Amino acid sequence: MKLLVTGGAGFIGSNFVRYVLRERADWHIDVFDALSYAGNMANLEGLDKNRFTFTHADICDENAINDAVSSCDAVVHFAAESHNDNSLVSPWPFINTNLVGTFRVLEAVRKYDKRLHHISTDEVYGDLELDDPAKFTPETPYNPSSPYSSSKAGSDHLVRAWVRSFGVKATISNCSNNYGPFQHVEKFIPRQITEIIEGRKPKLYGNGLNVRDWIHTEDHSSGVLAILEKGVIGETYLIGASGERSNKQVVELILELMGKDPSNYEHVNDRPGHDLRYAIDASKLVKELGWHPKYTEFNSGLKDTIEWYRNNKSWWEPQKKYTEEKYRSVGR
Ligand code: NAD
Ligand code: TDX
């Protein structure tokens, strides 16, 4: 199997590349990545050069994506602009990469008749009330709130249209909030860990009661591999590990695990249009493809993640200053 992984130098993509090279000894991976601010070659350091190549290019570049797709067996498409807060300041890169870029990927897999797995997010479904007994399922109507989530929702619609109209062999997964090593410090958990390491207080948007459904990125990887190998063409699978927690609970736990007073955080401006709660029902993936998450202990997964950021300061320090400057400019 020669797999093309778009966005493979980012957080989830690079963890997926490591996972697949470990789990499938005879597979070869070509990472295709534009190395945006979120892409980092250090995420791929130490991988076996005989089993892995790197193409530095943009998915919006028709010739580049066609060339890469023509010489692979299957594509897993992670490349995206991924941060809600950035989409509220500057939506265009989200429209360009997430919509136009996904269109280019779809046209390439159509032209060369290749299998595609499209990576998406639970945010396409909008949000839930805190006390809503229902969770998101593949049947939940789309109702995205932000430029980021609407561009991901649009990309999912493109994939479904290409399956139905052109017979493209694609599957889709919508996953909940990931955490783990190599996540950019703009995101919630790494931001709080690195704020504490640098001697500042963690920062909660608004009242901190918004709920996210956390999954370790390694469990996202195993879910994607199961769908790639066993998923039914045209189907959508939700990936989640029943990890619902409020942001306040997560910040308090991070402080506690780092030996600090759990109440030593501050409230900052809320995110405009801030989704209240996400929750995933992953039973289709469990029942139909036999997938099970391994990292069901959030405390220990979080402890390992804290350790990783403590031990890899040189990885995140170059991102930290400009990220905090961006947050300061919007009062968050
Ligand atoms: P990330 O921002 O860490 O990485 C994105 C990667 O895509 C980077 O390496 C970047 O250089 C690359 N990229 C961006 N624009 C590109 C372009 N035009 N051409 C080629 N490469 C480009 O993102 P992430 O958190 O790893 O998310 C990966 C995917 O997973 C995204 O599709 C995202 O929507 C989805 N997702 C993320 C989460 C989460 O919690 N982070 C949850 C569910 C789904
Ligand atoms: O400093 C912060 N304080 C805070 O309270 C930051 C950065 C975030 N938050 C809140 C906002 C959210 O309620 O924490 C929660 C998580 O925030 P993010 O890490 O920005 O994630 P979210 O907006 O939930 O989106 C994530 O999950 C779904 C990923 O970034 C998306 O790519 C994915 O699709």
Coordinates of N, CA and C in Angstrom, one line a residue, residues 122 135 175-177 179 211-216 219 238-245 277-283 286 291-293 295-298:
D122 N -16.5 17.0 14.3 CA -17.9 17.0 14.9 C -18.5 18.4 14.9
K135 N -26.6 12.7 21.6 CA -25.3 13.0 21.1 C -25.3 13.2 19.6
C175 N -14.6 13.6 13.8 CA -14.0 13.2 15.1 C -14.2 14.4 16.1
S176 N -14.2 14.0 17.4 CA -14.3 15.0 18.4 C -12.9 15.7 18.7
N177 N -12.8 16.5 19.8 CA -11.6 17.2 20.1 C -10.4 16.3 20.4
Y179 N -6.4 15.4 21.6 CA -5.3 15.9 22.4 C -4.2 14.9 22.3
V211 N -18.5 22.5 26.9 CA -18.1 21.1 27.0 C -17.5 20.6 25.7
R212 N -16.3 20.0 25.8 CA -15.7 19.3 24.7 C -15.6 17.8 25.0
D213 N -15.6 17.0 23.9 CA -15.6 15.5 24.1 C -14.2 15.1 23.6
W214 N -13.3 14.9 24.6 CA -11.9 14.7 24.3 C -11.5 13.2 23.9
I215 N -10.6 13.1 22.9 CA -10.1 11.8 22.5 C -8.6 12.0 22.2
H216 N -7.9 10.9 22.7 CA -6.4 10.9 22.4 C -6.2 10.7 20.9
D219 N -6.1 7.3 19.4 CA -7.4 6.6 19.1 C -8.1 7.2 17.9
L238 N -18.6 8.4 12.9 CA -18.2 9.4 13.9 C -17.2 8.7 14.8
I239 N -16.1 9.5 15.2 CA -15.1 8.9 16.1 C -15.1 9.7 17.4
G240 N -15.3 9.1 18.5 CA -15.2 9.7 19.8 C -15.1 8.7 20.9
A241 N -14.6 9.2 22.0 CA -14.2 8.2 23.1 C -14.9 8.5 24.4
S242 N -16.1 9.1 24.4 CA -16.9 9.4 25.6 C -16.1 10.2 26.6
G243 N -15.5 11.3 26.1 CA -14.6 12.0 27.0 C -15.1 13.4 27.3
E244 N -16.4 13.5 27.5 CA -17.0 14.9 27.8 C -16.5 15.5 29.1
R245 N -16.0 16.7 29.0 CA -15.6 17.5 30.2 C -15.8 19.0 29.9
R277 N -21.6 22.9 23.4 CA -21.2 21.5 23.8 C -21.1 20.6 22.6
Y278 N -20.1 19.7 22.5 CA -20.0 18.7 21.5 C -20.1 17.3 22.2
A279 N -20.7 16.3 21.6 CA -20.7 15.0 22.2 C -21.0 14.0 21.1
I280 N -20.1 13.0 21.0 CA -20.2 12.0 19.9 C -20.7 10.7 20.3
D281 N -21.6 10.1 19.5 CA -22.1 8.7 19.6 C -21.3 7.9 18.5
A282 N -20.3 7.2 19.0 CA -19.4 6.4 18.0 C -19.9 5.0 17.8
S283 N -21.1 4.7 18.2 CA -21.5 3.3 18.2 C -21.5 2.6 16.8
V286 N -18.0 1.4 16.4 CA -17.7 0.3 17.3 C -18.4 -1.0 16.8
W291 N -14.1 -1.1 16.2 CA -13.1 -0.2 16.7 C -13.4 0.0 18.2
H292 N -12.3 0.1 19.0 CA -12.4 0.5 20.4 C -11.3 1.5 20.8
P293 N -11.6 2.6 21.5 CA -10.5 3.5 21.9 C -9.7 2.8 23.0
Y295 N -7.3 4.8 24.9 CA -7.0 5.8 25.9 C -8.2 6.3 26.7
T296 N -8.8 5.3 27.4 CA -10.1 5.7 28.1 C -9.9 6.5 29.4
E297 N -8.6 6.5 29.9 CA -8.3 7.2 31.1 C -7.8 8.6 30.7
F298 N -8.7 9.6 30.8 CA -8.3 10.9 30.4 C -7.1 11.5 31.2

